[in-house]
Amino acid sequence: MSFTTRPVIMGTHGAVAAGHYLAAQAGLRMMEMGGNAIDAGVAMGFALALLKPDQNGIGGECPILMYSSERGRAFAVNGQGVAPRAATVERYREMGIDLIPGDGFLPATVPSMVDNYVTALAAFGTMPLAEVMAPALEMAEYGFPMYAALREGIESNLPRWKKDYPSSAAIFAPGGAAPQVGEMLRQPDWAASMGMLVEAERRAARRGRTGAPAEGGEPELVRDRPP
């Protein structure tokens, strides 16, 4: 056997990988509960949206590629957000903008990450959203340890946040400073907002995960399994 400084990980029922160890733990939790790869992937995706908001935030883009061994083909979820109706070249020119900004509200698309994950889960997952989102909701409510890369990102952006995005500064720098490495970062508002999805699923459970109507009306879109 070739020498390695890291243990060789082996398994017989599946494997997960993620950009943060707590996200990988969330995926493994789904597998141990009997979920499939999509259940694990969606659980890790929601966890990463919390753990690595600079790269995977819920306001970002989220293309998903899946392979179904049962159908023998690949499926994709177009994770690109839709541009707002008023985001036209003419509108930008009227505002005196020659080059669309690289960040901020003006170039932002309508967030689609949550819809993309729910779409993948509805099409190929086996577990309810409540179970799949549980790890992320727990970490949002009770916190997770701050790590060096996230702290550095917060510190580098904090001056601008305090000036232009005070709500972001309040979330990631409570008390006016980025938490120290190892300190717990809690996001109860994130937990409350995303928890509304779980509550909506609970209320609509008798209708099935794809057939429940939108709040206060008939279904706007019924997603079925891909052909």
PDB file of C-alpha atoms in Angstrom:
ATOM      1  CA  MET A   1       0.000   0.000   0.000  1.00  0.00           C
ATOM      2  CA  SER A   2       1.267   3.477  -0.846  1.00  0.00           C
ATOM      3  CA  PHE A   3       2.151   5.669   2.094  1.00  0.00           C
ATOM      4  CA  THR A   4      -0.390   8.370   2.972  1.00  0.00           C
ATOM      5  CA  THR A   5      -0.658  10.847   5.801  1.00  0.00           C
ATOM      6  CA  ARG A   6      -4.425  10.569   5.787  1.00  0.00           C
ATOM      7  CA  PRO A   7      -6.497   7.455   6.448  1.00  0.00           C
ATOM      8  CA  VAL A   8      -8.053   5.700   3.493  1.00  0.00           C
ATOM      9  CA  ILE A   9     -11.825   5.921   3.887  1.00  0.00           C
ATOM     10  CA  MET A  10     -13.772   2.887   2.721  1.00  0.00           C
ATOM     11  CA  GLY A  11     -17.459   2.056   2.639  1.00  0.00           C
ATOM     12  CA  THR A  12     -19.960  -0.299   1.065  1.00  0.00           C
ATOM     13  CA  HIS A  13     -23.166   1.763   0.919  1.00  0.00           C
ATOM     14  CA  GLY A  14     -22.089   5.219  -0.164  1.00  0.00           C
ATOM     15  CA  ALA A  15     -19.802   8.161   0.431  1.00  0.00           C
ATOM     16  CA  VAL A  16     -20.221  11.895   0.870  1.00  0.00           C
ATOM     17  CA  ALA A  17     -17.876  14.844   0.397  1.00  0.00           C
ATOM     18  CA  ALA A  18     -18.328  18.539   1.111  1.00  0.00           C
ATOM     19  CA  GLY A  19     -16.331  21.712   1.559  1.00  0.00           C
ATOM     20  CA  HIS A  20     -16.888  21.755   5.319  1.00  0.00           C
ATOM     21  CA  TYR A  21     -16.726  18.840   7.728  1.00  0.00           C
ATOM     22  CA  LEU A  22     -20.064  19.713   9.358  1.00  0.00           C
ATOM     23  CA  ALA A  23     -21.758  19.674   5.948  1.00  0.00           C
ATOM     24  CA  ALA A  24     -20.249  16.259   5.226  1.00  0.00           C
ATOM     25  CA  GLN A  25     -21.540  15.137   8.609  1.00  0.00           C
ATOM     26  CA  ALA A  26     -25.034  16.286   7.585  1.00  0.00           C
ATOM     27  CA  GLY A  27     -24.869  14.209   4.410  1.00  0.00           C
ATOM     28  CA  LEU A  28     -23.624  11.155   6.274  1.00  0.00           C
ATOM     29  CA  ARG A  29     -26.487  11.580   8.728  1.00  0.00           C
ATOM     30  CA  MET A  30     -28.980  11.272   5.874  1.00  0.00           C
ATOM     31  CA  MET A  31     -27.284   8.159   4.549  1.00  0.00           C
ATOM     32  CA  GLU A  32     -27.295   6.551   7.990  1.00  0.00           C
ATOM     33  CA  MET A  33     -31.026   7.313   8.266  1.00  0.00           C
ATOM     34  CA  GLY A  34     -31.659   5.391   5.048  1.00  0.00           C
ATOM     35  CA  GLY A  35     -31.687   8.314   2.622  1.00  0.00           C
ATOM     36  CA  ASN A  36     -30.250   8.268  -0.868  1.00  0.00           C
ATOM     37  CA  ALA A  37     -27.580  10.390  -2.532  1.00  0.00           C
ATOM     38  CA  ILE A  38     -30.004  13.221  -3.314  1.00  0.00           C
ATOM     39  CA  ASP A  39     -31.214  13.391   0.284  1.00  0.00           C
ATOM     40  CA  ALA A  40     -27.586  13.596   1.397  1.00  0.00           C
ATOM     41  CA  GLY A  41     -26.652  16.128  -1.264  1.00  0.00           C
ATOM     42  CA  VAL A  42     -29.533  18.463  -0.442  1.00  0.00           C
ATOM     43  CA  ALA A  43     -28.782  18.219   3.286  1.00  0.00           C
ATOM     44  CA  MET A  44     -25.162  19.152   2.587  1.00  0.00           C
ATOM     45  CA  GLY A  45     -26.244  21.965   0.287  1.00  0.00           C
ATOM     46  CA  PHE A  46     -28.415  23.615   2.914  1.00  0.00           C
ATOM     47  CA  ALA A  47     -25.656  23.139   5.489  1.00  0.00           C
ATOM     48  CA  LEU A  48     -23.073  24.742   3.202  1.00  0.00           C
ATOM     49  CA  ALA A  49     -25.392  27.698   2.591  1.00  0.00           C
ATOM     50  CA  LEU A  50     -25.074  28.353   6.298  1.00  0.00           C
ATOM     51  CA  LEU A  51     -21.458  27.312   6.873  1.00  0.00           C
ATOM     52  CA  LYS A  52     -19.901  28.934   3.778  1.00  0.00           C
ATOM     53  CA  PRO A  53     -22.204  31.873   2.995  1.00  0.00           C
ATOM     54  CA  ASP A  54     -19.514  33.584   0.939  1.00  0.00           C
ATOM     55  CA  GLN A  55     -19.585  30.703  -1.549  1.00  0.00           C
ATOM     56  CA  ASN A  56     -22.938  28.960  -1.120  1.00  0.00           C
ATOM     57  CA  GLY A  57     -25.405  31.445   0.376  1.00  0.00           C
ATOM     58  CA  ILE A  58     -29.131  30.928  -0.142  1.00  0.00           C
ATOM     59  CA  GLY A  59     -29.216  34.044  -2.317  1.00  0.00           C
ATOM     60  CA  GLY A  60     -26.784  32.546  -4.802  1.00  0.00           C
ATOM     61  CA  GLU A  61     -26.882  30.295  -7.838  1.00  0.00           C
ATOM     62  CA  CYS A  62     -27.115  26.544  -7.590  1.00  0.00           C
ATOM     63  CA  PRO A  63     -26.869  24.347 -10.718  1.00  0.00           C
ATOM     64  CA  ILE A  64     -27.398  20.689  -9.857  1.00  0.00           C
ATOM     65  CA  LEU A  65     -26.395  17.654 -11.917  1.00  0.00           C
ATOM     66  CA  MET A  66     -27.775  14.238 -10.936  1.00  0.00           C
ATOM     67  CA  TYR A  67     -27.514  10.757 -12.366  1.00  0.00           C
ATOM     68  CA  SER A  68     -30.303   8.203 -11.957  1.00  0.00           C
ATOM     69  CA  SER A  69     -29.088   4.619 -12.176  1.00  0.00           C
ATOM     70  CA  GLU A  70     -32.749   3.547 -12.232  1.00  0.00           C
ATOM     71  CA  ARG A  71     -33.387   5.520 -15.432  1.00  0.00           C
ATOM     72  CA  GLY A  72     -29.865   5.269 -16.802  1.00  0.00           C
ATOM     73  CA  ARG A  73     -29.581   8.969 -17.551  1.00  0.00           C
ATOM     74  CA  ALA A  74     -28.496  12.274 -16.096  1.00  0.00           C
ATOM     75  CA  PHE A  75     -30.771  15.126 -15.035  1.00  0.00           C
ATOM     76  CA  ALA A  76     -29.961  18.751 -14.400  1.00  0.00           C
ATOM     77  CA  VAL A  77     -31.633  21.501 -12.425  1.00  0.00           C
ATOM     78  CA  ASN A  78     -30.844  24.905 -13.905  1.00  0.00           C
ATOM     79  CA  GLY A  79     -29.754  26.729 -10.786  1.00  0.00           C
ATOM     80  CA  GLN A  80     -29.370  30.181 -12.348  1.00  0.00           C
ATOM     81  CA  GLY A  81     -31.572  32.815 -10.793  1.00  0.00           C
ATOM     82  CA  VAL A  82     -33.971  34.766 -12.983  1.00  0.00           C
ATOM     83  CA  ALA A  83     -33.091  38.386 -13.709  1.00  0.00           C
ATOM     84  CA  PRO A  84     -35.634  40.929 -12.421  1.00  0.00           C
ATOM     85  CA  ARG A  85     -38.010  42.203 -15.099  1.00  0.00           C
ATOM     86  CA  ALA A  86     -36.662  45.761 -14.814  1.00  0.00           C
ATOM     87  CA  ALA A  87     -33.019  44.687 -15.206  1.00  0.00           C
ATOM     88  CA  THR A  88     -32.709  45.706 -18.841  1.00  0.00           C
ATOM     89  CA  VAL A  89     -29.911  47.429 -20.746  1.00  0.00           C
ATOM     90  CA  GLU A  90     -32.196  50.396 -21.288  1.00  0.00           C
ATOM     91  CA  ARG A  91     -32.981  50.684 -17.591  1.00  0.00           C
ATOM     92  CA  TYR A  92     -29.309  50.618 -16.625  1.00  0.00           C
ATOM     93  CA  ARG A  93     -28.541  53.304 -19.213  1.00  0.00           C
ATOM     94  CA  GLU A  94     -31.344  55.486 -17.853  1.00  0.00           C
ATOM     95  CA  MET A  95     -29.662  55.211 -14.447  1.00  0.00           C
ATOM     96  CA  GLY A  96     -26.354  56.362 -15.938  1.00  0.00           C
ATOM     97  CA  ILE A  97     -24.726  52.934 -15.568  1.00  0.00           C
ATOM     98  CA  ASP A  98     -22.394  51.929 -18.407  1.00  0.00           C
ATOM     99  CA  LEU A  99     -21.106  48.722 -16.837  1.00  0.00           C
ATOM    100  CA  ILE A 100     -23.395  46.520 -14.739  1.00  0.00           C
ATOM    101  CA  PRO A 101     -21.902  46.370 -11.220  1.00  0.00           C
ATOM    102  CA  GLY A 102     -20.249  43.165 -10.085  1.00  0.00           C
ATOM    103  CA  ASP A 103     -22.079  43.072  -6.758  1.00  0.00           C
ATOM    104  CA  GLY A 104     -24.842  44.724  -4.812  1.00  0.00           C
ATOM    105  CA  PHE A 105     -28.568  44.764  -5.456  1.00  0.00           C
ATOM    106  CA  LEU A 106     -28.659  46.072  -9.041  1.00  0.00           C
ATOM    107  CA  PRO A 107     -27.111  43.010 -10.749  1.00  0.00           C
ATOM    108  CA  ALA A 108     -28.643  40.452  -8.376  1.00  0.00           C
ATOM    109  CA  THR A 109     -30.944  37.758  -9.717  1.00  0.00           C
ATOM    110  CA  VAL A 110     -34.014  36.414  -7.961  1.00  0.00           C
ATOM    111  CA  PRO A 111     -32.568  33.775  -5.577  1.00  0.00           C
ATOM    112  CA  SER A 112     -33.230  30.219  -6.724  1.00  0.00           C
ATOM    113  CA  MET A 113     -31.086  28.002  -4.495  1.00  0.00           C
ATOM    114  CA  VAL A 114     -33.888  26.937  -2.165  1.00  0.00           C
ATOM    115  CA  ASP A 115     -36.215  26.122  -5.068  1.00  0.00           C
ATOM    116  CA  ASN A 116     -33.453  24.159  -6.796  1.00  0.00           C
ATOM    117  CA  TYR A 117     -32.788  21.969  -3.778  1.00  0.00           C
ATOM    118  CA  VAL A 118     -36.490  21.410  -3.155  1.00  0.00           C
ATOM    119  CA  THR A 119     -36.960  20.516  -6.822  1.00  0.00           C
ATOM    120  CA  ALA A 120     -34.160  17.934  -6.671  1.00  0.00           C
ATOM    121  CA  LEU A 121     -35.520  16.504  -3.436  1.00  0.00           C
ATOM    122  CA  ALA A 122     -39.059  16.264  -4.806  1.00  0.00           C
ATOM    123  CA  ALA A 123     -37.892  14.551  -7.980  1.00  0.00           C
ATOM    124  CA  PHE A 124     -35.384  12.058  -6.612  1.00  0.00           C
ATOM    125  CA  GLY A 125     -35.219  12.267  -2.833  1.00  0.00           C
ATOM    126  CA  THR A 126     -36.843   9.888  -0.384  1.00  0.00           C
ATOM    127  CA  MET A 127     -36.857  11.881   2.849  1.00  0.00           C
ATOM    128  CA  PRO A 128     -39.092  14.746   3.975  1.00  0.00           C
ATOM    129  CA  LEU A 129     -37.692  18.259   3.888  1.00  0.00           C
ATOM    130  CA  ALA A 130     -37.915  18.445   7.679  1.00  0.00           C
ATOM    131  CA  GLU A 131     -35.351  15.656   8.061  1.00  0.00           C
ATOM    132  CA  VAL A 132     -33.095  16.872   5.272  1.00  0.00           C
ATOM    133  CA  MET A 133     -32.962  20.432   6.613  1.00  0.00           C
ATOM    134  CA  ALA A 134     -32.613  19.415  10.259  1.00  0.00           C
ATOM    135  CA  PRO A 135     -28.790  19.593  10.441  1.00  0.00           C
ATOM    136  CA  ALA A 136     -28.668  23.086   8.927  1.00  0.00           C
ATOM    137  CA  LEU A 137     -31.519  24.347  11.096  1.00  0.00           C
ATOM    138  CA  GLU A 138     -29.834  22.992  14.216  1.00  0.00           C
ATOM    139  CA  MET A 139     -26.546  24.702  13.359  1.00  0.00           C
ATOM    140  CA  ALA A 140     -28.345  27.966  12.593  1.00  0.00           C
ATOM    141  CA  GLU A 141     -30.250  27.889  15.868  1.00  0.00           C
ATOM    142  CA  TYR A 142     -27.497  26.699  18.198  1.00  0.00           C
ATOM    143  CA  GLY A 143     -24.480  27.891  16.264  1.00  0.00           C
ATOM    144  CA  PHE A 144     -21.311  26.428  14.754  1.00  0.00           C
ATOM    145  CA  PRO A 145     -17.654  27.193  15.528  1.00  0.00           C
ATOM    146  CA  MET A 146     -16.176  30.108  13.619  1.00  0.00           C
ATOM    147  CA  TYR A 147     -13.245  29.015  11.437  1.00  0.00           C
ATOM    148  CA  ALA A 148     -10.318  31.008  10.098  1.00  0.00           C
ATOM    149  CA  ALA A 149     -11.327  31.362   6.431  1.00  0.00           C
ATOM    150  CA  LEU A 150     -14.819  32.610   7.253  1.00  0.00           C
ATOM    151  CA  ARG A 151     -13.496  35.018   9.860  1.00  0.00           C
ATOM    152  CA  GLU A 152     -10.993  36.454   7.383  1.00  0.00           C
ATOM    153  CA  GLY A 153     -13.770  36.945   4.849  1.00  0.00           C
ATOM    154  CA  ILE A 154     -15.955  38.713   7.397  1.00  0.00           C
ATOM    155  CA  GLU A 155     -13.122  40.992   8.506  1.00  0.00           C
ATOM    156  CA  SER A 156     -12.240  41.982   4.936  1.00  0.00           C
ATOM    157  CA  ASN A 157     -15.850  42.879   4.120  1.00  0.00           C
ATOM    158  CA  LEU A 158     -16.883  44.358   7.455  1.00  0.00           C
ATOM    159  CA  PRO A 159     -16.018  48.020   6.713  1.00  0.00           C
ATOM    160  CA  ARG A 160     -18.260  48.017   3.662  1.00  0.00           C
ATOM    161  CA  TRP A 161     -21.011  46.078   5.419  1.00  0.00           C
ATOM    162  CA  LYS A 162     -21.106  48.614   8.208  1.00  0.00           C
ATOM    163  CA  LYS A 163     -21.479  51.358   5.614  1.00  0.00           C
ATOM    164  CA  ASP A 164     -23.789  49.776   3.027  1.00  0.00           C
ATOM    165  CA  TYR A 165     -25.211  46.557   4.519  1.00  0.00           C
ATOM    166  CA  PRO A 166     -25.664  47.007   8.264  1.00  0.00           C
ATOM    167  CA  SER A 167     -27.932  43.964   8.550  1.00  0.00           C
ATOM    168  CA  SER A 168     -25.112  41.757   7.223  1.00  0.00           C
ATOM    169  CA  ALA A 169     -22.724  43.309   9.712  1.00  0.00           C
ATOM    170  CA  ALA A 170     -25.161  42.599  12.539  1.00  0.00           C
ATOM    171  CA  ILE A 171     -25.433  38.929  11.541  1.00  0.00           C
ATOM    172  CA  PHE A 172     -21.773  38.107  10.947  1.00  0.00           C
ATOM    173  CA  ALA A 173     -20.169  40.549  13.364  1.00  0.00           C
ATOM    174  CA  PRO A 174     -22.414  40.685  16.442  1.00  0.00           C
ATOM    175  CA  GLY A 175     -21.138  43.378  18.744  1.00  0.00           C
ATOM    176  CA  GLY A 176     -19.287  45.048  15.879  1.00  0.00           C
ATOM    177  CA  ALA A 177     -16.462  42.526  15.450  1.00  0.00           C
ATOM    178  CA  ALA A 178     -16.068  39.166  13.719  1.00  0.00           C
ATOM    179  CA  PRO A 179     -16.239  36.257  16.182  1.00  0.00           C
ATOM    180  CA  GLN A 180     -12.916  34.734  17.107  1.00  0.00           C
ATOM    181  CA  VAL A 181     -11.988  31.329  15.711  1.00  0.00           C
ATOM    182  CA  GLY A 182     -13.780  28.734  17.789  1.00  0.00           C
ATOM    183  CA  GLU A 183     -16.539  31.066  18.960  1.00  0.00           C
ATOM    184  CA  MET A 184     -20.078  29.988  18.100  1.00  0.00           C
ATOM    185  CA  LEU A 185     -21.832  31.872  15.323  1.00  0.00           C
ATOM    186  CA  ARG A 186     -25.614  31.665  15.660  1.00  0.00           C
ATOM    187  CA  GLN A 187     -28.132  32.695  13.008  1.00  0.00           C
ATOM    188  CA  PRO A 188     -31.586  32.352  14.600  1.00  0.00           C
ATOM    189  CA  ASP A 189     -33.235  34.495  11.911  1.00  0.00           C
ATOM    190  CA  TRP A 190     -31.906  32.089   9.250  1.00  0.00           C
ATOM    191  CA  ALA A 191     -33.353  29.197  11.232  1.00  0.00           C
ATOM    192  CA  ALA A 192     -36.718  30.939  11.580  1.00  0.00           C
ATOM    193  CA  SER A 193     -36.939  31.838   7.892  1.00  0.00           C
ATOM    194  CA  MET A 194     -35.910  28.437   6.579  1.00  0.00           C
ATOM    195  CA  GLY A 195     -37.990  26.729   9.218  1.00  0.00           C
ATOM    196  CA  MET A 196     -41.066  28.177   7.507  1.00  0.00           C
ATOM    197  CA  LEU A 197     -40.433  25.719   4.667  1.00  0.00           C
ATOM    198  CA  VAL A 198     -40.549  22.814   7.083  1.00  0.00           C
ATOM    199  CA  GLU A 199     -43.761  24.115   8.594  1.00  0.00           C
ATOM    200  CA  ALA A 200     -45.310  24.514   5.134  1.00  0.00           C
ATOM    201  CA  GLU A 201     -44.382  20.912   4.336  1.00  0.00           C
ATOM    202  CA  ARG A 202     -45.956  19.745   7.584  1.00  0.00           C
ATOM    203  CA  ARG A 203     -49.221  21.562   6.846  1.00  0.00           C
ATOM    204  CA  ALA A 204     -49.356  20.154   3.318  1.00  0.00           C
ATOM    205  CA  ALA A 205     -48.258  16.616   4.172  1.00  0.00           C
ATOM    206  CA  ARG A 206     -51.596  15.023   3.326  1.00  0.00           C
ATOM    207  CA  ARG A 207     -51.412  16.452  -0.211  1.00  0.00           C
ATOM    208  CA  GLY A 208     -47.964  15.054  -0.988  1.00  0.00           C
ATOM    209  CA  ARG A 209     -44.707  16.911  -1.521  1.00  0.00           C
ATOM    210  CA  THR A 210     -45.488  18.055  -5.082  1.00  0.00           C
ATOM    211  CA  GLY A 211     -49.256  18.405  -5.107  1.00  0.00           C
ATOM    212  CA  ALA A 212     -49.894  20.884  -2.295  1.00  0.00           C
ATOM    213  CA  PRO A 213     -51.293  24.277  -3.363  1.00  0.00           C
ATOM    214  CA  ALA A 214     -49.473  27.528  -2.924  1.00  0.00           C
ATOM    215  CA  GLU A 215     -50.446  29.481   0.186  1.00  0.00           C
ATOM    216  CA  GLY A 216     -54.009  30.744  -0.249  1.00  0.00           C
ATOM    217  CA  GLY A 217     -54.708  29.311  -3.688  1.00  0.00           C
ATOM    218  CA  GLU A 218     -54.509  26.520  -6.218  1.00  0.00           C
ATOM    219  CA  PRO A 219     -51.168  25.029  -7.241  1.00  0.00           C
ATOM    220  CA  GLU A 220     -49.154  27.369  -9.446  1.00  0.00           C
ATOM    221  CA  LEU A 221     -46.860  24.583 -10.532  1.00  0.00           C
ATOM    222  CA  VAL A 222     -47.039  20.886  -9.892  1.00  0.00           C
ATOM    223  CA  ARG A 223     -43.646  19.276 -10.249  1.00  0.00           C
ATOM    224  CA  ASP A 224     -43.702  15.623 -11.120  1.00  0.00           C
ATOM    225  CA  ARG A 225     -40.859  13.209 -11.446  1.00  0.00           C
ATOM    226  CA  PRO A 226     -38.926  13.641 -14.704  1.00  0.00           C
ATOM    227  CA  PRO A 227     -40.047  11.282 -17.488  1.00  0.00           C
TER     228      PRO A 227
END
